[in-house]
Amino acid sequence: MDLDAITEYSALHPKPSGLILQYGTAGFRTKAEHLDHVMFRMGLLAVLRSKQTKSTIGVMVTASHNPEEDNGVKLVDPLGEMLAPSWEEHATCLANAEEQDMPRVLMDISVKAAVNLQQDAFIVIGRDTRPTSEKLSQSVIDGVTVLEGQFHDYGLVTTPQLHYMVYCRNTSGQYGEATLEGYYQKLSKAFMELTKQTLCSEDEYRSLKVDCANGIGALKLKEMEHYVSQGLSVQLFNDGTKGKLNHLCGADFVKSHQKPPQGMEMKSNERCCSFDGDADRIVYHYLDVDGHFHLIDGDKIATLISSFLKELLLEIGESLNIGVVQTAYANGSSTRYLEEVMKVPVYCTKTGVKHLHHKAQEFDIGVYFEANGHGTVLFSKAAETKIRQLTKELEDEKRKAAAKMLENVIDLFNQAAGDAISDMLVIEAILTLKDLTIQQWDALYMDLPNRQLKVKVADRQVISTTDAERQVVTPPGLQEAINDLVKKYKLSRAFVRPSGTEDVVRVYAEADSQENADSLARAVSLAVFQLAGGVGETPPGF
Ligand code: 16G
Ligand code: MG
């Protein structure tokens, strides 16, 4: 390691002294102007991680659904997964080291993690469409270069596309070709094969309006459009030509405000969906004939997908197990429907894709979705091999066709990460194959009315939780207070947790009516404010 060169280059990406940032649920995320040094240092760290794992590592510059002024960075581990927890700690230490200490901290990490510095390193880099992303990704490249890592800059890509590239490169191309062309080809081929029997169905099934959050999803859907145009016609809105990224549009806005995005013409009963700013989340929505807005969130997406997969499994008659993974935010109705009507086992993990992803790996087929629209389906290697073998060996036509469909589904899901484009194609294929309208899909079950609120407290870490964030451990008395409030309402449930991405405590409540869900959420917010050191104004409504 050439410490002099590192010191010299680092001075070009100086750390504002005193600034402390945390590698959180989805990497570092803050105002773009505070991130230059973090980018340089993540370039350095990616090289160490690559040497240690002897694999290609990804670095994605994005702040997803955050406002346009923010930016962020996260590292992608060899199989497309999120960075291992011990390396999250290294990332935090390195980002926070004061300028003069940084080379020493870098050395310490390399010793602690037993990195062989002689090993080659290869890094792939991607970025979203934020005005600051190009310059910041250049700083990542500076970091990679000073440690003599090799790299490939994919430029503008969605977050899941970068995960895909990493996965492809580390599996010698078995998963797919590590190019955008390879990504489009793989997905579109699987989509066209899956839907080929139904291509003559009515036109209304084949057109979909997509709100692209004024983000990268728009560019990439435009590139992909012609690959799937025989099976699906997409009409893009909020494509970034006019509006601001994530402003009053996109999956996060639609989900949290339970409102249609601005900038999208919606006629009644038209099928619409929204991506987030880096295209790793998707939610569907429509207006009914009375003009009422209906949101179809990650829970209903998981339900549609798992019921389809379960039918195919029954058809081929193999005992592959399937499990659905959710978080505490999953609507109570979805969990009940999955367990009681569909009879699939449901598991709850902490918020954040990495927790769901990890749990989903325990099943032959693991379906995971956060209510906010992050998710995918993972097939174990054994399940995949079995299914591919069945498509070749089965003689019974019906069973063979079902196995073939499952094979297409494996290829269509981005198994490296939740991916709005890939999820969208799977959903469109299922709706077409099952001849379902968006209203019929929506009618699978009725969501319980719910409300999310935020509370500002002096230190959100005073709140600790257990049982996948469904129970508060500290501060004392808070869980008892929540229990007493929940008892006052029917079909009710509430939990609180410190946010991993914002300096707030999040509150979730659901109940038999919207009024009751709102009132429970407000009462719980007040309890948090009083028992966990609320600051500023008392939560409204009292
Ligand atoms: C991040 C997570 C997302 C989670 C959200 C929760 C990833 C890639 N993204 O965006 O899964 O739902 O944080 O945010 O893991 P919160 O902690 O602020 O509620
Ligand atoms: Mg995102």
Short mmCIF file of N, CA, C and O in Angstrom, two decimals, residues 393-495:
data_model
loop_
_atom_site.label_atom_id
_atom_site.label_comp_id
_atom_site.label_asym_id
_atom_site.label_seq_id
_atom_site.Cartn_x
_atom_site.Cartn_y
_atom_site.Cartn_z
N GLU A 393 -36.95 -33.57 -18.27
CA GLU A 393 -37.31 -34.98 -18.13
C GLU A 393 -38.80 -35.30 -18.11
O GLU A 393 -39.20 -36.39 -18.50
N LEU A 394 -39.62 -34.37 -17.66
CA LEU A 394 -41.04 -34.69 -17.51
C LEU A 394 -41.67 -35.05 -18.85
O LEU A 394 -41.35 -34.45 -19.87
N GLU A 395 -42.58 -36.01 -18.80
CA GLU A 395 -43.25 -36.38 -20.05
C GLU A 395 -44.66 -35.84 -20.12
O GLU A 395 -45.12 -35.44 -21.17
N ASP A 396 -45.30 -35.82 -18.95
CA ASP A 396 -46.65 -35.28 -18.88
C ASP A 396 -46.63 -33.81 -19.33
O ASP A 396 -45.91 -32.99 -18.75
N GLU A 397 -47.42 -33.48 -20.34
CA GLU A 397 -47.35 -32.14 -20.95
C GLU A 397 -47.65 -31.02 -19.96
O GLU A 397 -46.99 -29.99 -19.94
N LYS A 398 -48.70 -31.26 -19.14
CA LYS A 398 -49.10 -30.20 -18.21
C LYS A 398 -48.02 -29.93 -17.16
O LYS A 398 -47.71 -28.78 -16.84
N ARG A 399 -47.49 -31.02 -16.65
CA ARG A 399 -46.45 -30.86 -15.63
C ARG A 399 -45.20 -30.21 -16.23
O ARG A 399 -44.56 -29.36 -15.63
N LYS A 400 -44.90 -30.63 -17.44
CA LYS A 400 -43.73 -30.08 -18.10
C LYS A 400 -43.89 -28.57 -18.33
O LYS A 400 -42.98 -27.79 -18.11
N ALA A 401 -45.12 -28.19 -18.74
CA ALA A 401 -45.37 -26.77 -19.00
C ALA A 401 -45.21 -25.96 -17.71
O ALA A 401 -44.66 -24.86 -17.71
N ALA A 402 -45.69 -26.55 -16.60
CA ALA A 402 -45.58 -25.84 -15.31
C ALA A 402 -44.10 -25.69 -14.92
O ALA A 402 -43.68 -24.63 -14.45
N ALA A 403 -43.34 -26.75 -15.14
CA ALA A 403 -41.91 -26.69 -14.81
C ALA A 403 -41.21 -25.64 -15.67
O ALA A 403 -40.36 -24.88 -15.21
N LYS A 404 -41.61 -25.59 -16.93
CA LYS A 404 -41.02 -24.62 -17.85
C LYS A 404 -41.32 -23.18 -17.38
O LYS A 404 -40.46 -22.30 -17.42
N MET A 405 -42.56 -23.01 -16.93
CA MET A 405 -42.93 -21.67 -16.42
C MET A 405 -42.08 -21.31 -15.21
O MET A 405 -41.61 -20.18 -15.08
N LEU A 406 -41.90 -22.28 -14.31
CA LEU A 406 -41.07 -22.00 -13.13
C LEU A 406 -39.65 -21.64 -13.55
O LEU A 406 -39.03 -20.75 -12.96
N GLU A 407 -39.17 -22.32 -14.56
CA GLU A 407 -37.82 -22.02 -15.04
C GLU A 407 -37.76 -20.57 -15.55
O GLU A 407 -36.81 -19.84 -15.27
N ASN A 408 -38.79 -20.17 -16.28
CA ASN A 408 -38.82 -18.78 -16.76
C ASN A 408 -38.89 -17.78 -15.60
O ASN A 408 -38.28 -16.71 -15.65
N VAL A 409 -39.64 -18.17 -14.57
CA VAL A 409 -39.75 -17.29 -13.40
C VAL A 409 -38.38 -17.13 -12.73
O VAL A 409 -38.01 -16.03 -12.32
N ILE A 410 -37.63 -18.23 -12.65
CA ILE A 410 -36.28 -18.15 -12.06
C ILE A 410 -35.45 -17.14 -12.84
O ILE A 410 -34.77 -16.29 -12.27
N ASP A 411 -35.51 -17.22 -14.17
CA ASP A 411 -34.71 -16.32 -14.99
C ASP A 411 -35.20 -14.87 -14.94
O ASP A 411 -34.43 -13.94 -15.16
N LEU A 412 -36.49 -14.72 -14.70
CA LEU A 412 -37.07 -13.38 -14.75
C LEU A 412 -36.83 -12.60 -13.45
O LEU A 412 -36.70 -11.38 -13.47
N PHE A 413 -36.76 -13.29 -12.33
CA PHE A 413 -36.49 -12.58 -11.07
C PHE A 413 -35.01 -12.26 -10.96
O PHE A 413 -34.17 -13.12 -11.18
N ASN A 414 -34.72 -11.03 -10.58
CA ASN A 414 -33.34 -10.66 -10.29
C ASN A 414 -33.03 -11.23 -8.91
O ASN A 414 -33.50 -10.73 -7.90
N GLN A 415 -32.23 -12.30 -8.89
CA GLN A 415 -31.98 -12.95 -7.61
C GLN A 415 -30.84 -12.32 -6.85
O GLN A 415 -30.45 -12.78 -5.78
N ALA A 416 -30.27 -11.28 -7.42
CA ALA A 416 -29.22 -10.56 -6.71
C ALA A 416 -29.82 -9.45 -5.86
O ALA A 416 -29.19 -9.00 -4.91
N ALA A 417 -31.02 -9.01 -6.20
CA ALA A 417 -31.62 -7.90 -5.45
C ALA A 417 -33.04 -7.67 -5.91
O ALA A 417 -33.40 -8.04 -7.02
N GLY A 418 -33.85 -7.04 -5.04
CA GLY A 418 -35.17 -6.61 -5.47
C GLY A 418 -35.01 -5.63 -6.62
O GLY A 418 -34.11 -4.80 -6.59
N ASP A 419 -35.86 -5.75 -7.63
CA ASP A 419 -35.64 -5.00 -8.87
C ASP A 419 -37.00 -4.62 -9.45
O ASP A 419 -37.79 -5.49 -9.82
N ALA A 420 -37.27 -3.31 -9.52
CA ALA A 420 -38.57 -2.86 -10.00
C ALA A 420 -38.87 -3.37 -11.41
O ALA A 420 -39.99 -3.78 -11.70
N ILE A 421 -37.87 -3.36 -12.29
CA ILE A 421 -38.11 -3.77 -13.68
C ILE A 421 -38.44 -5.26 -13.72
O ILE A 421 -39.42 -5.68 -14.33
N SER A 422 -37.63 -6.05 -13.04
CA SER A 422 -37.86 -7.49 -13.07
C SER A 422 -39.18 -7.85 -12.38
O SER A 422 -39.98 -8.64 -12.90
N ASP A 423 -39.45 -7.24 -11.23
CA ASP A 423 -40.72 -7.50 -10.53
C ASP A 423 -41.90 -7.12 -11.42
O ASP A 423 -42.90 -7.83 -11.49
N MET A 424 -41.78 -5.98 -12.09
CA MET A 424 -42.86 -5.52 -12.96
C MET A 424 -43.16 -6.55 -14.05
O MET A 424 -44.31 -6.87 -14.32
N LEU A 425 -42.10 -7.10 -14.64
CA LEU A 425 -42.32 -8.08 -15.72
C LEU A 425 -42.95 -9.36 -15.17
O LEU A 425 -43.84 -9.94 -15.80
N VAL A 426 -42.53 -9.78 -13.98
CA VAL A 426 -43.15 -10.98 -13.39
C VAL A 426 -44.63 -10.72 -13.13
O VAL A 426 -45.49 -11.54 -13.48
N ILE A 427 -44.92 -9.58 -12.54
CA ILE A 427 -46.32 -9.27 -12.20
C ILE A 427 -47.17 -9.19 -13.46
O ILE A 427 -48.26 -9.76 -13.54
N GLU A 428 -46.65 -8.50 -14.48
CA GLU A 428 -47.39 -8.39 -15.73
C GLU A 428 -47.64 -9.77 -16.33
O GLU A 428 -48.72 -10.05 -16.84
N ALA A 429 -46.64 -10.63 -16.26
CA ALA A 429 -46.80 -11.98 -16.81
C ALA A 429 -47.87 -12.74 -16.03
O ALA A 429 -48.75 -13.38 -16.63
N ILE A 430 -47.84 -12.65 -14.71
CA ILE A 430 -48.82 -13.40 -13.92
C ILE A 430 -50.24 -12.88 -14.19
O ILE A 430 -51.17 -13.66 -14.39
N LEU A 431 -50.41 -11.56 -14.22
CA LEU A 431 -51.74 -11.01 -14.46
C LEU A 431 -52.27 -11.48 -15.81
O LEU A 431 -53.44 -11.83 -15.95
N THR A 432 -51.40 -11.50 -16.80
CA THR A 432 -51.82 -11.94 -18.13
C THR A 432 -52.17 -13.42 -18.12
O THR A 432 -53.22 -13.82 -18.59
N LEU A 433 -51.28 -14.22 -17.55
CA LEU A 433 -51.50 -15.67 -17.55
C LEU A 433 -52.76 -16.06 -16.79
O LEU A 433 -53.47 -16.97 -17.16
N LYS A 434 -53.01 -15.35 -15.69
CA LYS A 434 -54.16 -15.71 -14.87
C LYS A 434 -55.39 -14.92 -15.26
O LYS A 434 -56.43 -15.01 -14.61
N ASP A 435 -55.24 -14.08 -16.27
CA ASP A 435 -56.35 -13.29 -16.75
C ASP A 435 -56.97 -12.46 -15.63
O ASP A 435 -58.18 -12.44 -15.44
N LEU A 436 -56.14 -11.82 -14.87
CA LEU A 436 -56.61 -11.03 -13.73
C LEU A 436 -56.56 -9.54 -14.05
O LEU A 436 -55.56 -9.06 -14.58
N THR A 437 -57.61 -8.83 -13.68
CA THR A 437 -57.53 -7.36 -13.77
C THR A 437 -56.89 -6.84 -12.49
O THR A 437 -56.80 -7.57 -11.50
N ILE A 438 -56.54 -5.57 -12.50
CA ILE A 438 -55.92 -5.02 -11.30
C ILE A 438 -56.92 -5.00 -10.13
O ILE A 438 -56.54 -5.22 -8.97
N GLN A 439 -58.21 -4.82 -10.46
CA GLN A 439 -59.22 -4.83 -9.39
C GLN A 439 -59.35 -6.21 -8.77
O GLN A 439 -59.50 -6.34 -7.55
N GLN A 440 -59.29 -7.23 -9.62
CA GLN A 440 -59.40 -8.60 -9.08
C GLN A 440 -58.20 -8.92 -8.19
O GLN A 440 -58.34 -9.55 -7.15
N TRP A 441 -57.05 -8.46 -8.63
CA TRP A 441 -55.85 -8.67 -7.81
C TRP A 441 -56.02 -7.95 -6.46
O TRP A 441 -55.82 -8.52 -5.39
N ASP A 442 -56.44 -6.70 -6.55
CA ASP A 442 -56.62 -5.90 -5.34
C ASP A 442 -57.61 -6.56 -4.38
O ASP A 442 -57.47 -6.46 -3.16
N ALA A 443 -58.61 -7.26 -4.95
CA ALA A 443 -59.68 -7.82 -4.12
C ALA A 443 -59.28 -9.12 -3.40
O ALA A 443 -60.08 -9.69 -2.68
N LEU A 444 -58.03 -9.56 -3.56
CA LEU A 444 -57.60 -10.79 -2.88
C LEU A 444 -57.88 -10.67 -1.37
O LEU A 444 -58.35 -11.60 -0.74
N TYR A 445 -57.58 -9.53 -0.82
CA TYR A 445 -57.94 -9.24 0.59
C TYR A 445 -58.00 -7.74 0.73
O TYR A 445 -57.49 -7.00 -0.12
N MET A 446 -58.65 -7.29 1.81
CA MET A 446 -58.77 -5.85 2.07
C MET A 446 -57.70 -5.45 3.07
O MET A 446 -57.65 -6.00 4.16
N ASP A 447 -56.89 -4.48 2.72
CA ASP A 447 -55.89 -3.99 3.67
C ASP A 447 -56.57 -3.41 4.90
O ASP A 447 -57.60 -2.74 4.78
N LEU A 448 -55.99 -3.63 6.06
CA LEU A 448 -56.48 -2.93 7.24
C LEU A 448 -56.02 -1.49 7.16
O LEU A 448 -54.87 -1.22 6.80
N PRO A 449 -56.89 -0.53 7.50
CA PRO A 449 -56.47 0.86 7.48
C PRO A 449 -55.24 1.04 8.39
O PRO A 449 -55.15 0.43 9.45
N ASN A 450 -54.29 1.84 7.95
CA ASN A 450 -53.06 1.99 8.74
C ASN A 450 -52.54 3.40 8.64
O ASN A 450 -52.95 4.16 7.76
N ARG A 451 -51.64 3.73 9.52
CA ARG A 451 -51.04 5.07 9.51
C ARG A 451 -49.60 4.98 9.98
O ARG A 451 -49.29 4.24 10.91
N GLN A 452 -48.72 5.71 9.30
CA GLN A 452 -47.34 5.81 9.76
C GLN A 452 -47.07 7.26 10.16
O GLN A 452 -47.46 8.17 9.44
N LEU A 453 -46.40 7.45 11.28
CA LEU A 453 -46.01 8.80 11.71
C LEU A 453 -44.54 8.79 12.13
O LEU A 453 -43.96 7.72 12.33
N LYS A 454 -43.97 9.99 12.24
CA LYS A 454 -42.59 10.09 12.72
C LYS A 454 -42.59 10.95 13.97
O LYS A 454 -43.34 11.93 14.05
N VAL A 455 -41.71 10.64 14.91
CA VAL A 455 -41.56 11.46 16.11
C VAL A 455 -40.09 11.84 16.26
O VAL A 455 -39.21 10.99 16.11
N LYS A 456 -39.86 13.11 16.53
CA LYS A 456 -38.47 13.55 16.75
C LYS A 456 -38.13 13.38 18.22
O LYS A 456 -38.89 13.81 19.09
N VAL A 457 -37.00 12.74 18.49
CA VAL A 457 -36.54 12.60 19.88
C VAL A 457 -35.08 13.03 19.93
O VAL A 457 -34.42 13.11 18.88
N ALA A 458 -34.59 13.27 21.14
CA ALA A 458 -33.21 13.76 21.26
C ALA A 458 -32.23 12.71 20.75
O ALA A 458 -31.30 13.03 20.02
N ASP A 459 -32.45 11.46 21.15
CA ASP A 459 -31.55 10.39 20.70
C ASP A 459 -32.38 9.15 20.39
O ASP A 459 -32.89 8.49 21.29
N ARG A 460 -32.54 8.86 19.10
CA ARG A 460 -33.47 7.77 18.75
C ARG A 460 -32.94 6.41 19.19
O ARG A 460 -33.70 5.44 19.25
N GLN A 461 -31.63 6.33 19.50
CA GLN A 461 -31.08 5.04 19.93
C GLN A 461 -31.54 4.65 21.34
O GLN A 461 -31.29 3.53 21.78
N VAL A 462 -32.24 5.54 22.05
CA VAL A 462 -32.77 5.11 23.36
C VAL A 462 -33.86 4.05 23.15
O VAL A 462 -34.20 3.32 24.07
N ILE A 463 -34.38 3.99 21.94
CA ILE A 463 -35.38 2.95 21.66
C ILE A 463 -34.69 1.71 21.13
O ILE A 463 -34.00 1.76 20.11
N SER A 464 -34.83 0.61 21.86
CA SER A 464 -34.33 -0.65 21.32
C SER A 464 -35.51 -1.62 21.23
O SER A 464 -36.50 -1.48 21.97
N THR A 465 -35.41 -2.54 20.30
CA THR A 465 -36.56 -3.40 20.03
C THR A 465 -36.13 -4.87 19.97
O THR A 465 -34.95 -5.18 19.85
N THR A 466 -37.13 -5.74 20.00
CA THR A 466 -36.87 -7.17 19.83
C THR A 466 -38.01 -7.75 19.00
O THR A 466 -38.89 -7.01 18.58
N ASP A 467 -37.98 -9.07 18.80
CA ASP A 467 -39.06 -9.74 18.07
C ASP A 467 -39.29 -9.05 16.71
O ASP A 467 -40.41 -8.66 16.37
N ALA A 468 -38.22 -8.95 15.92
CA ALA A 468 -38.29 -8.33 14.59
C ALA A 468 -38.95 -6.95 14.65
O ALA A 468 -39.82 -6.64 13.85
N GLU A 469 -38.55 -6.18 15.63
CA GLU A 469 -38.98 -4.78 15.81
C GLU A 469 -40.43 -4.63 16.25
O GLU A 469 -40.98 -3.53 16.26
N ARG A 470 -41.07 -5.75 16.63
CA ARG A 470 -42.48 -5.64 16.98
C ARG A 470 -42.71 -5.30 18.45
O ARG A 470 -43.81 -4.98 18.85
N GLN A 471 -41.62 -5.40 19.26
CA GLN A 471 -41.73 -5.11 20.69
C GLN A 471 -40.60 -4.17 21.10
O GLN A 471 -39.45 -4.39 20.68
N VAL A 472 -40.94 -3.20 21.94
CA VAL A 472 -39.93 -2.29 22.46
C VAL A 472 -39.32 -2.88 23.73
O VAL A 472 -40.04 -3.43 24.56
N VAL A 473 -38.00 -2.78 23.86
CA VAL A 473 -37.34 -3.23 25.10
C VAL A 473 -37.06 -2.01 25.98
O VAL A 473 -37.40 -2.00 27.16
N THR A 474 -36.46 -0.99 25.39
CA THR A 474 -36.23 0.25 26.13
C THR A 474 -36.76 1.41 25.29
O THR A 474 -36.82 1.29 24.07
N PRO A 475 -37.12 2.52 25.91
CA PRO A 475 -37.12 2.82 27.34
C PRO A 475 -38.21 2.05 28.09
O PRO A 475 -39.23 1.69 27.48
N PRO A 476 -38.00 1.85 29.40
CA PRO A 476 -38.96 1.07 30.16
C PRO A 476 -40.33 1.75 30.14
O PRO A 476 -40.42 2.97 30.13
N GLY A 477 -41.35 0.94 30.12
CA GLY A 477 -42.71 1.48 30.18
C GLY A 477 -43.32 1.74 28.82
O GLY A 477 -44.55 1.78 28.68
N LEU A 478 -42.51 1.91 27.78
CA LEU A 478 -43.08 2.26 26.49
C LEU A 478 -43.91 1.11 25.90
O LEU A 478 -45.02 1.33 25.40
N GLN A 479 -43.39 -0.11 25.98
CA GLN A 479 -44.15 -1.22 25.41
C GLN A 479 -45.49 -1.40 26.15
O GLN A 479 -46.52 -1.63 25.52
N GLU A 480 -45.46 -1.24 27.48
CA GLU A 480 -46.70 -1.37 28.26
C GLU A 480 -47.70 -0.30 27.80
O GLU A 480 -48.89 -0.57 27.64
N ALA A 481 -47.17 0.91 27.58
CA ALA A 481 -48.06 2.00 27.14
C ALA A 481 -48.67 1.66 25.79
O ALA A 481 -49.88 1.85 25.56
N ILE A 482 -47.85 1.12 24.88
CA ILE A 482 -48.36 0.76 23.55
C ILE A 482 -49.42 -0.34 23.70
O ILE A 482 -50.51 -0.27 23.11
N ASN A 483 -49.13 -1.35 24.53
CA ASN A 483 -50.09 -2.44 24.73
C ASN A 483 -51.44 -1.90 25.20
O ASN A 483 -52.49 -2.31 24.70
N ASP A 484 -51.40 -0.97 26.15
CA ASP A 484 -52.66 -0.42 26.68
C ASP A 484 -53.43 0.33 25.59
O ASP A 484 -54.65 0.24 25.52
N LEU A 485 -52.70 1.06 24.76
CA LEU A 485 -53.38 1.82 23.69
C LEU A 485 -53.97 0.88 22.65
O LEU A 485 -55.10 1.07 22.19
N VAL A 486 -53.20 -0.14 22.29
CA VAL A 486 -53.66 -1.07 21.25
C VAL A 486 -54.96 -1.76 21.69
O VAL A 486 -55.87 -1.97 20.87
N LYS A 487 -55.06 -2.05 22.98
CA LYS A 487 -56.26 -2.74 23.50
C LYS A 487 -57.54 -1.96 23.28
O LYS A 487 -58.64 -2.51 23.31
N LYS A 488 -57.41 -0.65 23.09
CA LYS A 488 -58.62 0.18 22.97
C LYS A 488 -59.29 0.07 21.60
O LYS A 488 -60.35 0.62 21.39
N TYR A 489 -58.61 -0.56 20.64
CA TYR A 489 -59.16 -0.58 19.28
C TYR A 489 -59.33 -2.02 18.80
O TYR A 489 -58.68 -2.93 19.31
N LYS A 490 -60.18 -2.17 17.78
CA LYS A 490 -60.38 -3.51 17.21
C LYS A 490 -59.37 -3.76 16.09
O LYS A 490 -58.99 -2.83 15.38
N LEU A 491 -59.02 -5.03 15.91
CA LEU A 491 -58.10 -5.47 14.85
C LEU A 491 -56.84 -4.60 14.84
O LEU A 491 -56.31 -4.26 13.79
N SER A 492 -56.40 -4.24 16.02
CA SER A 492 -55.36 -3.23 16.08
C SER A 492 -53.97 -3.81 16.37
O SER A 492 -53.84 -4.91 16.92
N ARG A 493 -52.98 -3.05 15.98
CA ARG A 493 -51.59 -3.45 16.16
C ARG A 493 -50.78 -2.16 16.03
O ARG A 493 -51.14 -1.28 15.23
N ALA A 494 -49.71 -2.05 16.79
CA ALA A 494 -48.86 -0.86 16.64
C ALA A 494 -47.45 -1.21 17.07
O ALA A 494 -47.25 -2.08 17.91
N PHE A 495 -46.47 -0.58 16.45
CA PHE A 495 -45.09 -0.75 16.90
C PHE A 495 -44.31 0.53 16.60
O PHE A 495 -44.75 1.35 15.77
#
